[in-house]
CSV table of C-alpha atoms and ligand atoms in Angstrom, one decimal:
chain,number,residue,atom,x,y,z
A,1,UNK,CA,-1.8,-21.7,-10.2
A,2,UNK,CA,-0.1,-25.2,-9.6
A,3,UNK,CA,2.6,-25.0,-6.9
A,4,UNK,CA,4.7,-27.3,-9.2
A,5,UNK,CA,4.9,-24.6,-11.8
A,6,UNK,CA,5.7,-21.9,-9.3
A,7,UNK,CA,9.5,-21.3,-9.6
A,8,UNK,CA,9.8,-20.2,-6.1
A,9,UNK,CA,10.5,-22.4,-2.9
A,10,UNK,CA,9.6,-21.9,0.7
A,11,UNK,CA,12.7,-21.3,2.7
A,12,UNK,CA,13.2,-22.7,6.2
A,13,UNK,CA,15.2,-19.6,7.1
A,14,UNK,CA,15.5,-15.8,6.0
A,15,UNK,CA,18.7,-14.2,5.3
A,16,UNK,CA,20.7,-13.7,8.1
A,17,UNK,CA,20.9,-9.8,7.5
A,18,UNK,CA,17.1,-9.5,7.4
A,19,UNK,CA,16.1,-8.2,10.6
A,20,UNK,CA,12.2,-7.2,9.8
A,21,UNK,CA,9.6,-9.8,10.5
A,22,UNK,CA,7.3,-8.8,7.4
A,23,UNK,CA,10.6,-9.2,5.1
A,24,UNK,CA,11.5,-12.3,6.8
A,25,UNK,CA,8.2,-14.1,6.4
A,26,UNK,CA,7.7,-12.9,2.7
A,27,UNK,CA,11.2,-13.8,1.7
A,28,UNK,CA,10.8,-17.3,3.2
A,29,UNK,CA,7.2,-17.6,1.8
A,30,UNK,CA,8.4,-16.8,-1.7
A,31,UNK,CA,6.6,-13.4,-2.0
A,32,UNK,CA,9.7,-11.2,-2.2
A,33,UNK,CA,13.4,-11.5,-3.1
A,34,UNK,CA,15.9,-9.1,-1.3
A,35,UNK,CA,18.1,-7.4,-3.9
A,36,UNK,CA,19.8,-5.3,-1.3
A,37,UNK,CA,18.8,-3.4,2.0
A,38,UNK,CA,15.6,-1.7,1.4
A,39,UNK,CA,15.1,-3.0,-2.2
A,40,UNK,CA,13.1,-5.9,-2.9
A,41,UNK,CA,11.8,-7.8,-5.8
A,42,UNK,CA,8.1,-8.9,-5.9
A,43,UNK,CA,7.6,-12.4,-7.0
A,44,UNK,CA,4.5,-14.2,-8.6
A,45,UNK,CA,2.7,-14.5,-5.1
A,46,UNK,CA,3.9,-11.0,-3.9
A,47,UNK,CA,2.7,-9.1,-7.0
A,48,UNK,CA,-0.7,-11.0,-6.5
A,49,UNK,CA,-0.9,-9.0,-3.2
A,50,UNK,CA,0.4,-6.0,-4.4
A,51,UNK,CA,-2.1,-5.9,-7.2
A,52,UNK,CA,-5.0,-6.6,-5.0
A,53,UNK,CA,-4.0,-3.6,-2.6
A,54,UNK,CA,-3.8,-1.4,-5.9
A,55,UNK,CA,-7.1,-2.6,-7.0
A,56,UNK,CA,-8.9,-1.6,-3.9
A,57,UNK,CA,-7.2,1.8,-3.8
A,58,UNK,CA,-8.1,2.3,-7.6
A,59,UNK,CA,-11.6,1.6,-6.9
A,60,UNK,CA,-11.8,4.2,-4.2
A,61,UNK,CA,-9.9,6.8,-6.4
A,62,UNK,CA,-12.0,6.3,-9.3
A,63,UNK,CA,-15.1,6.4,-7.1
A,64,UNK,CA,-14.0,10.2,-6.1
A,65,UNK,CA,-13.5,10.8,-10.0
A,66,UNK,CA,-9.8,10.8,-10.1
A,67,UNK,CA,-8.1,10.0,-13.4
A,68,UNK,CA,-5.3,7.2,-13.4
A,69,UNK,CA,-2.3,7.9,-15.3
A,70,UNK,CA,1.8,7.2,-14.9
A,71,UNK,CA,4.2,9.9,-14.7
A,72,UNK,CA,7.9,9.3,-15.6
A,73,UNK,CA,10.5,8.0,-13.2
A,74,UNK,CA,13.2,10.4,-14.7
A,75,UNK,CA,12.7,13.9,-14.0
A,76,UNK,CA,14.1,17.2,-14.9
A,77,UNK,CA,16.2,19.5,-12.6
A,78,UNK,CA,14.7,22.8,-13.7
A,79,UNK,CA,11.1,21.7,-12.5
A,80,UNK,CA,12.5,20.9,-9.0
A,81,UNK,CA,14.5,24.2,-8.9
A,82,UNK,CA,11.3,26.1,-9.0
A,83,UNK,CA,10.3,25.3,-5.5
A,84,UNK,CA,13.9,24.9,-4.4
A,85,UNK,CA,13.6,21.1,-3.8
A,86,UNK,CA,16.3,20.2,-6.2
A,87,UNK,CA,18.7,20.8,-3.4
A,88,UNK,CA,20.0,17.8,-1.3
A,89,UNK,CA,20.0,20.1,1.8
A,90,UNK,CA,16.2,20.4,1.4
A,91,UNK,CA,15.4,16.8,0.1
A,92,UNK,CA,17.7,14.2,1.7
A,93,UNK,CA,16.6,11.1,-0.1
A,94,UNK,CA,17.3,12.2,-3.9
A,95,UNK,CA,18.8,9.7,-6.1
A,96,UNK,CA,20.5,11.8,-9.0
A,97,UNK,CA,21.8,10.6,-12.5
A,98,UNK,CA,23.3,12.4,-15.8
A,99,UNK,CA,22.5,12.2,-19.3
A,100,UNK,CA,25.7,11.4,-21.6
A,101,UNK,CA,25.6,15.2,-22.3
A,102,UNK,CA,25.8,15.9,-18.5
A,103,UNK,CA,22.3,17.0,-18.2
A,104,UNK,CA,21.5,16.3,-14.6
A,105,UNK,CA,18.3,14.3,-13.9
A,106,UNK,CA,16.6,13.3,-10.8
A,107,UNK,CA,14.9,9.6,-10.1
A,108,UNK,CA,11.4,10.1,-8.8
A,109,UNK,CA,11.1,10.3,-5.1
A,110,UNK,CA,7.9,12.1,-5.6
A,111,UNK,CA,5.8,13.7,-8.3
A,112,UNK,CA,4.3,17.0,-7.0
A,113,UNK,CA,6.6,19.4,-8.9
A,114,UNK,CA,6.5,17.5,-12.2
A,115,UNK,CA,2.7,17.2,-12.3
A,116,UNK,CA,2.1,20.8,-11.5
A,117,UNK,CA,4.4,21.5,-14.3
A,118,UNK,CA,2.6,19.0,-16.6
A,119,UNK,CA,-0.8,20.5,-15.8
A,120,UNK,CA,0.3,23.9,-17.3
A,121,UNK,CA,-0.6,22.3,-20.5
A,122,UNK,CA,-4.0,21.1,-19.5
A,123,UNK,CA,-5.4,23.5,-17.1
A,124,UNK,CA,-6.1,27.0,-18.6
A,125,UNK,CA,-9.4,27.9,-17.5
A,126,UNK,CA,-12.1,27.7,-14.7
A,127,UNK,CA,-13.8,25.2,-17.0
A,128,UNK,CA,-10.7,22.7,-16.7
A,129,UNK,CA,-11.1,22.7,-13.1
A,130,UNK,CA,-11.5,20.8,-10.7
A,131,UNK,CA,-9.4,17.8,-11.7
A,132,UNK,CA,-7.8,14.9,-9.8
A,133,UNK,CA,-5.0,12.5,-11.2
A,134,UNK,CA,-3.3,9.5,-9.5
A,135,UNK,CA,-0.8,7.1,-10.2
A,136,UNK,CA,0.8,3.7,-9.0
A,137,UNK,CA,4.5,4.1,-9.2
A,138,UNK,CA,7.9,2.7,-8.1
A,139,UNK,CA,9.3,5.9,-6.1
A,140,UNK,CA,13.0,5.9,-5.4
A,141,UNK,CA,14.2,7.4,-2.2
A,142,UNK,CA,17.7,7.3,-0.9
A,143,UNK,CA,16.5,6.6,2.7
A,144,UNK,CA,19.1,6.7,5.5
A,145,UNK,CA,17.6,3.5,7.2
A,146,UNK,CA,16.2,0.6,5.6
A,147,UNK,CA,15.8,-1.9,8.5
A,148,UNK,CA,11.9,-2.2,8.2
A,149,UNK,CA,11.9,-4.5,5.5
A,150,UNK,CA,9.4,-3.4,2.7
A,151,UNK,CA,7.8,-1.0,5.1
A,152,UNK,CA,10.5,1.4,4.3
A,153,UNK,CA,12.1,0.7,0.8
A,154,UNK,CA,14.8,2.6,-1.2
A,155,UNK,CA,12.4,1.6,-4.0
A,156,UNK,CA,8.9,1.1,-3.2
A,157,UNK,CA,5.4,1.5,-4.7
A,158,UNK,CA,3.1,4.2,-3.8
A,159,UNK,CA,-0.2,5.6,-5.0
A,160,UNK,CA,0.1,9.4,-5.2
A,161,UNK,CA,-2.9,11.3,-6.2
A,162,UNK,CA,-3.0,15.1,-6.8
A,163,UNK,CA,-6.1,17.4,-6.9
A,164,UNK,CA,-6.3,21.0,-8.6
A,165,UNK,CA,-8.9,23.3,-7.5
A,166,UNK,CA,-10.1,27.0,-8.3
A,167,UNK,CA,-10.8,27.8,-4.7
A,168,UNK,CA,-9.7,26.9,-1.4
A,169,UNK,CA,-13.1,25.8,-0.4
A,170,UNK,CA,-13.3,23.4,-3.2
A,171,UNK,CA,-10.0,21.8,-2.4
A,172,UNK,CA,-11.3,21.6,1.3
A,173,UNK,CA,-14.2,19.7,0.0
A,174,UNK,CA,-12.3,17.3,-2.0
A,175,UNK,CA,-9.7,16.8,0.8
A,176,UNK,CA,-12.6,15.8,3.0
A,177,UNK,CA,-13.8,13.6,0.3
A,178,UNK,CA,-10.4,11.9,0.1
A,179,UNK,CA,-10.2,11.5,3.8
A,180,UNK,CA,-13.6,9.2,3.6
A,181,UNK,CA,-12.4,7.4,0.7
A,182,UNK,CA,-8.9,6.7,2.5
A,183,UNK,CA,-11.0,5.0,5.3
A,184,UNK,CA,-12.8,3.0,3.0
A,185,UNK,CA,-9.5,1.7,1.5
A,186,UNK,CA,-8.2,1.0,5.0
A,187,UNK,CA,-11.4,-1.0,5.8
A,188,UNK,CA,-11.3,-2.9,2.8
A,189,UNK,CA,-7.7,-3.8,3.4
A,190,UNK,CA,-8.5,-5.2,6.9
A,191,UNK,CA,-6.6,-2.5,9.1
A,192,UNK,CA,-9.4,0.1,9.1
A,193,UNK,CA,-9.9,-0.6,12.9
A,194,UNK,CA,-6.3,0.0,13.6
A,195,UNK,CA,-5.9,3.3,11.6
A,196,UNK,CA,-6.1,6.4,12.8
A,197,UNK,CA,-6.2,9.9,11.1
A,198,UNK,CA,-3.9,12.4,12.8
A,199,UNK,CA,-3.3,16.0,12.1
A,200,UNK,CA,0.3,17.2,11.4
A,201,UNK,CA,1.3,20.8,10.9
A,202,UNK,CA,2.6,21.5,7.3
A,203,UNK,CA,4.8,24.4,8.0
A,204,UNK,CA,3.4,27.4,6.4
A,205,UNK,CA,0.0,29.0,7.1
A,206,UNK,CA,-2.1,27.7,4.3
A,207,UNK,CA,-0.4,24.1,4.6
A,208,UNK,CA,-1.4,21.4,6.4
A,209,UNK,CA,-1.5,17.7,6.4
A,210,UNK,CA,-3.2,14.6,7.8
A,211,UNK,CA,-1.4,11.1,8.3
A,212,UNK,CA,-2.9,7.7,8.4
A,213,UNK,CA,-1.4,5.7,11.1
A,214,UNK,CA,-1.7,2.1,11.6
A,215,UNK,CA,-1.1,0.6,14.7
A,216,UNK,CA,1.8,-1.7,14.3
A,217,UNK,CA,4.5,-2.8,16.9
A,218,UNK,CA,7.3,-2.6,13.8
A,219,UNK,CA,6.1,1.0,12.8
A,220,UNK,CA,8.4,3.7,13.1
A,221,UNK,CA,6.3,6.2,14.3
A,222,UNK,CA,4.4,7.2,17.8
A,223,UNK,CA,1.0,8.4,18.2
A,224,UNK,CA,-1.1,9.1,21.7
A,225,UNK,CA,-4.5,7.6,21.7
A,226,UNK,CA,-7.4,8.8,23.8
A,227,UNK,CA,-9.6,5.5,23.0
A,228,UNK,CA,-12.7,6.8,24.9
A,229,UNK,CA,-13.0,10.0,23.2
A,230,UNK,CA,-11.6,8.6,19.7
A,231,UNK,CA,-8.7,11.2,19.6
A,232,UNK,CA,-5.3,10.1,17.9
A,233,UNK,CA,-2.6,12.8,18.1
A,234,UNK,CA,0.6,12.9,16.2
A,235,UNK,CA,3.8,13.0,18.2
A,236,UNK,CA,5.0,16.1,16.4
A,237,UNK,CA,1.8,18.2,17.6
A,238,UNK,CA,1.3,16.6,21.1
A,239,UNK,CA,1.8,19.8,23.2
A,240,UNK,CA,-0.2,22.0,21.2
A,241,UNK,CA,-2.9,19.5,21.0
A,242,UNK,CA,-3.0,18.5,24.7
A,243,UNK,CA,-3.2,22.4,25.4
A,244,UNK,CA,-5.8,22.8,22.9
A,245,UNK,CA,-8.2,19.7,23.7
A,246,UNK,CA,-7.7,20.5,27.5
A,247,UNK,CA,-6.9,16.9,28.2
A,248,UNK,CA,-3.7,15.6,30.2
A,249,UNK,CA,-1.0,13.5,28.7
A,250,UNK,CA,-1.6,10.9,31.4
A,251,UNK,CA,-5.2,10.1,29.7
A,252,UNK,CA,-3.2,9.4,26.5
A,253,UNK,CA,-2.0,5.8,25.5
A,254,UNK,CA,1.2,5.8,23.4
A,255,UNK,CA,1.3,3.5,20.7
A,256,UNK,CA,3.7,2.5,17.8
A,257,UNK,CA,2.6,3.0,14.3
A,258,UNK,CA,3.2,3.0,10.9
A,259,UNK,CA,2.2,5.8,8.5
A,260,UNK,CA,0.4,4.0,5.6
A,261,UNK,CA,-0.9,7.3,4.1
A,262,UNK,CA,-0.4,11.0,4.2
A,263,UNK,CA,-2.4,13.8,2.5
A,264,UNK,CA,-1.4,17.5,2.2
A,265,UNK,CA,-3.4,20.6,1.6
A,266,UNK,CA,-0.9,22.8,-0.2
A,267,UNK,CA,-3.1,25.9,-0.6
A,268,UNK,CA,-1.7,27.7,-3.6
A,269,UNK,CA,1.9,27.9,-2.5
A,270,UNK,CA,3.2,25.4,-4.9
A,271,UNK,CA,1.2,26.5,-7.8
A,272,UNK,CA,2.1,30.3,-7.3
A,273,UNK,CA,5.9,29.2,-7.0
A,274,UNK,CA,5.6,27.1,-10.2
A,275,UNK,CA,3.5,29.6,-12.2
A,276,UNK,CA,0.3,27.2,-12.8
A,277,UNK,CA,-2.7,29.7,-12.9
A,278,UNK,CA,-6.1,29.7,-14.4
A,279,UNK,CA,-8.3,32.3,-15.9
A,280,UNK,CA,-11.3,33.1,-14.0
A,281,UNK,CA,-15.0,33.6,-15.6
A,282,UNK,CA,-14.2,37.5,-15.3
A,283,UNK,CA,-11.1,36.8,-17.7
A,284,UNK,CA,-8.6,37.4,-14.7
A,285,UNK,CA,-5.5,35.2,-13.8
A,286,UNK,CA,-6.2,33.5,-10.5
A,287,UNK,CA,-4.2,31.3,-8.1
A,288,UNK,CA,-4.9,27.5,-8.1
A,289,UNK,CA,-5.1,25.1,-5.0
A,290,UNK,CA,-3.9,21.7,-4.9
A,291,UNK,CA,-4.0,18.8,-2.7
A,292,UNK,CA,-1.6,15.8,-2.8
A,293,UNK,CA,-2.3,12.4,-1.4
A,294,UNK,CA,-0.2,9.3,-0.8
A,295,UNK,CA,-0.9,5.7,0.2
A,296,UNK,CA,2.4,3.4,0.7
A,297,UNK,CA,1.0,0.3,-1.2
A,298,UNK,CA,4.0,-1.9,-0.3
A,299,UNK,CA,4.4,-0.4,3.1
A,300,UNK,CA,0.7,-1.4,3.5
A,301,UNK,CA,1.7,-4.9,2.5
A,302,UNK,CA,4.3,-5.1,5.0
A,303,UNK,CA,2.0,-3.8,7.8
A,304,UNK,CA,-0.3,-6.4,6.8
A,305,UNK,CA,2.2,-9.0,6.9
A,306,UNK,CA,3.6,-8.0,10.2
A,307,UNK,CA,-0.1,-7.8,11.8
A,308,UNK,CA,-1.6,-10.7,10.4
A,309,UNK,CA,0.9,-13.4,11.0
A,310,UNK,CA,1.8,-16.2,13.8
A,311,UNK,CA,4.6,-18.7,14.6
A,312,UNK,CA,3.6,-20.6,11.4
A,313,UNK,CA,3.7,-17.8,8.9
A,314,UNK,CA,1.5,-15.4,7.1
A,315,UNK,CA,-2.1,-15.0,7.7
A,316,UNK,CA,-3.4,-12.8,4.9
A,317,UNK,CA,-7.1,-11.2,5.3
A,318,UNK,CA,-9.2,-12.3,2.3
A,319,UNK,CA,-9.2,-9.1,0.5
A,320,UNK,CA,-5.6,-9.0,-0.1
A,321,UNK,CA,-4.6,-12.7,-0.2
A,322,UNK,CA,-2.8,-14.1,-3.2
A,323,UNK,CA,-5.4,-16.9,-3.6
A,324,UNK,CA,-8.3,-17.6,-1.7
A,325,UNK,CA,-7.7,-21.3,-1.3
A,326,UNK,CA,-4.6,-23.6,-1.0
A,327,UNK,CA,-5.6,-27.2,-2.4
A,328,UNK,CA,-3.6,-29.9,-1.1
A,329,UNK,CA,-4.0,-33.6,-2.6
A,330,UNK,CA,-3.0,-36.7,-0.8
A,331,UNK,CA,-2.7,-40.1,-2.5
A,332,UNK,CA,-3.4,-41.2,-5.8
A,333,UNK,CA,-7.2,-41.0,-5.9
A,334,UNK,CA,-6.9,-37.6,-4.0
A,335,UNK,CA,-4.8,-36.4,-6.6
A,336,UNK,CA,-7.3,-37.4,-9.5
A,337,UNK,CA,-9.9,-35.7,-7.7
A,338,UNK,CA,-8.1,-32.8,-6.7
A,339,UNK,CA,-7.1,-32.4,-10.4
A,340,UNK,CA,-11.0,-32.2,-11.2
A,341,UNK,CA,-11.8,-29.9,-8.3
A,342,UNK,CA,-9.0,-27.6,-9.3
A,343,UNK,CA,-10.6,-27.0,-12.5
A,344,UNK,CA,-14.0,-26.9,-11.3
A,345,UNK,CA,-13.0,-24.2,-8.7
A,346,UNK,CA,-10.9,-22.1,-11.1
A,347,UNK,CA,-14.0,-22.2,-13.6
A,348,UNK,CA,-16.1,-20.8,-10.8
A,349,UNK,CA,-13.8,-17.9,-10.5
A,350,UNK,CA,-12.3,-19.1,-7.1
A,351,UNK,CA,-8.6,-18.2,-7.0
A,352,UNK,CA,-7.1,-21.6,-6.2
A,353,UNK,CA,-3.3,-22.4,-5.5
A,354,UNK,CA,-3.0,-26.2,-6.0
A,355,UNK,CA,-0.3,-27.9,-4.3
A,356,UNK,CA,0.1,-30.9,-6.9
A,357,UNK,CA,3.4,-31.7,-5.7
A,358,UNK,CA,4.7,-35.3,-5.0
A,359,UNK,CA,5.4,-34.1,-1.3
A,360,UNK,CA,4.5,-35.4,2.1
A,361,UNK,CA,1.3,-34.0,3.4
A,362,UNK,CA,3.1,-32.4,6.4
A,363,UNK,CA,5.4,-30.3,3.8
A,364,UNK,CA,2.2,-29.1,2.0
A,365,UNK,CA,0.2,-28.1,5.0
A,366,UNK,CA,3.5,-26.3,6.2
A,367,UNK,CA,3.8,-24.4,3.1
A,368,UNK,CA,0.1,-23.5,3.0
A,369,UNK,CA,0.3,-22.0,6.6
A,370,UNK,CA,3.8,-20.1,5.7
A,371,UNK,CA,2.1,-18.6,2.5
A,372,UNK,CA,-0.8,-17.7,4.5
A,373,UNK,CA,-3.7,-18.6,2.2
A,374,UNK,CA,-7.0,-18.1,4.0
A,375,UNK,CA,-8.4,-21.6,3.3
A,376,UNK,CA,-6.7,-24.9,3.0
A,377,UNK,CA,-8.9,-27.7,1.1
A,378,UNK,CA,-7.6,-31.1,1.6
A,379,UNK,CA,-8.5,-33.9,-0.8
A,380,UNK,CA,-7.2,-37.3,0.1
A,381,UNK,CA,-7.8,-41.0,-0.5
A,382,UNK,CA,-9.5,-41.4,2.8
A,383,UNK,CA,-11.8,-38.4,2.2
A,384,UNK,CA,-12.8,-39.6,-1.0
A,385,UNK,CA,-14.0,-43.0,0.5
A,386,UNK,CA,-16.1,-41.1,3.3
A,387,UNK,CA,-17.4,-38.6,0.8
A,388,UNK,CA,-16.0,-35.6,2.5
A,389,UNK,CA,-13.2,-33.0,1.8
A,390,UNK,CA,-11.2,-31.2,4.8
A,391,UNK,CA,-11.4,-27.3,4.9
A,392,UNK,CA,-9.0,-25.7,7.2
A,393,UNK,CA,-9.3,-21.9,8.2
A,394,UNK,CA,-5.7,-20.4,8.4
A,395,UNK,CA,-6.8,-17.5,10.7
A,396,UNK,CA,-8.6,-19.9,13.4
A,397,UNK,CA,-7.1,-23.2,12.5
A,398,UNK,CA,-10.5,-24.3,12.4
A,399,UNK,CA,-11.3,-27.6,10.2
A,400,UNK,CA,-14.6,-28.7,9.2
A,401,UNK,CA,-15.6,-31.5,6.7
A,402,UNK,CA,-17.5,-30.5,3.4
A,403,UNK,CA,-19.5,-32.6,0.9
A,404,UNK,CA,-18.4,-32.2,-2.6
A,405,UNK,CA,-21.8,-30.9,-3.7
A,406,UNK,CA,-21.5,-28.1,-1.2
A,407,UNK,CA,-17.9,-27.1,-1.8
A,408,UNK,CA,-18.6,-23.9,-4.1
A,409,UNK,CA,-21.2,-22.6,-2.0
A,410,UNK,CA,-19.2,-22.9,1.4
A,411,UNK,CA,-15.9,-21.2,-0.6
A,412,UNK,CA,-18.2,-18.4,-1.6
B,501,ATP,P1,8.2,8.7,6.1
B,501,ATP,O1,7.8,9.8,7.0
B,501,ATP,O2,7.5,7.2,6.8
B,501,ATP,O3,9.2,8.5,5.6
B,501,ATP,P2,7.0,10.3,4.2
B,501,ATP,O4,6.2,11.2,5.1
B,501,ATP,O5,8.3,10.6,3.8
B,501,ATP,O6,6.9,8.9,5.1
B,501,ATP,P3,5.3,10.6,1.9
B,501,ATP,O7,6.3,11.4,1.1
B,501,ATP,O8,4.1,11.6,2.5
B,501,ATP,O9,5.8,10.1,3.4
B,501,ATP,O10,4.8,9.3,1.2
B,501,ATP,C1,3.3,8.8,1.2
B,501,ATP,C2,3.2,7.4,1.5
B,501,ATP,O11,4.2,6.7,1.0
B,501,ATP,C3,3.6,7.5,3.1
B,501,ATP,O12,2.6,7.7,3.9
B,501,ATP,C4,4.2,5.9,3.3
B,501,ATP,O13,2.8,5.1,3.5
B,501,ATP,C5,4.7,5.6,2.0
B,501,ATP,N1,6.3,5.9,2.1
B,501,ATP,C6,6.9,6.9,2.2
B,501,ATP,N2,8.2,6.5,2.2
B,501,ATP,C7,8.3,5.1,1.9
B,501,ATP,C8,9.5,4.2,2.0
B,501,ATP,N3,10.6,4.4,2.1
B,501,ATP,N4,9.2,2.8,1.7
B,501,ATP,C9,7.8,2.4,1.8
B,501,ATP,N5,6.7,3.3,1.7
B,501,ATP,C10,7.1,4.7,2.0
B,502,MG,MG1,10.1,9.9,4.2
């Protein structure tokens, strides 16, 4: 991509009404556009980050045999009425609308009930189980507060996965497998070390859940950490946990976190309520067990932006960066050489954002830093004379000289 072809421009200032650091930086760098509070458009640079995060999640969900699909955004009232969750008293984030004949519809804030309903058509016998499905989708939630930038959207991208099992043991095994898959996701996203799995109660006896809480000053949650014992406890269950583990509250460190993932074991409660059963080997109708597993894709992007940034701008980890290299040309000869290098690197499969604009070096450097591209490659008239390019690492600020012949190896 050439910067001269990007329609976005970097901004010196974020909109005055934007209070979240993640959104301020992402808006200034041209990754997102603020439509209104809690509602953001993803621009060319922004969608590359979203897609990178999605691809990591996709690979890990495929690795545990889940099938990708896309459910619908428009949902039926009757489906949610079966579990009592159509009511605005039970679910306070509904956006609802109507067909021209006045039939009420909901805009998907979750897909648990619709997917259970859908599976009545596909799961009949024990032979059809287990099965796991997932999607990436824009969820609509009428959130009360939307002051956390893309970390809390009224419209946001979630990966939601649902698994269906013949026995609670089979569900438990898959649930544990998913926890491991999630850990791999957070590791690959560069936030593994700061992400803790916490237990949360789910209300009814057979129901429980785990949250994936990522340490982040801008997060809206709090967890309690025992770093030596590697224990992380959710605020909601702190009193019970302290009693059960026989530890004192003083031993625990209170940290702010963002919930980047949440998984639920529903047992057979929801499937029983909705009438999804299967026929066992003995020909008898049996209860079916399900789990539900979410990852906030755009929230994760916001958390990464918060955690990996400095006074100059964003500092993307390589795995999710929109481009690997920001190529800066300086001078006439520098530009000719940079044109050639751009082709060469692109052909070698290296993702390059090429600042081919007729701007001062300082302007180009500042944009490279604001956008947070991991490496900056500078090709100048002076460098060509000495036979060296300049390579600067965004996270450390370290600069080294690279001979043209070594360039691809060094970048790889
Ligand atoms: P929260 O308590 O933060 O509102 P939740 O418990 O409602 O989250 P889930 O319904 O379990 O969240 O959704 C799964 C994941 O989707 C969450 O773990 C979070 O990462 C993400 N998520 C939830 N709500 C939002 C939102 N408004 N904006 C962005 N991401 C969200
Ligand atoms: Mg919520």
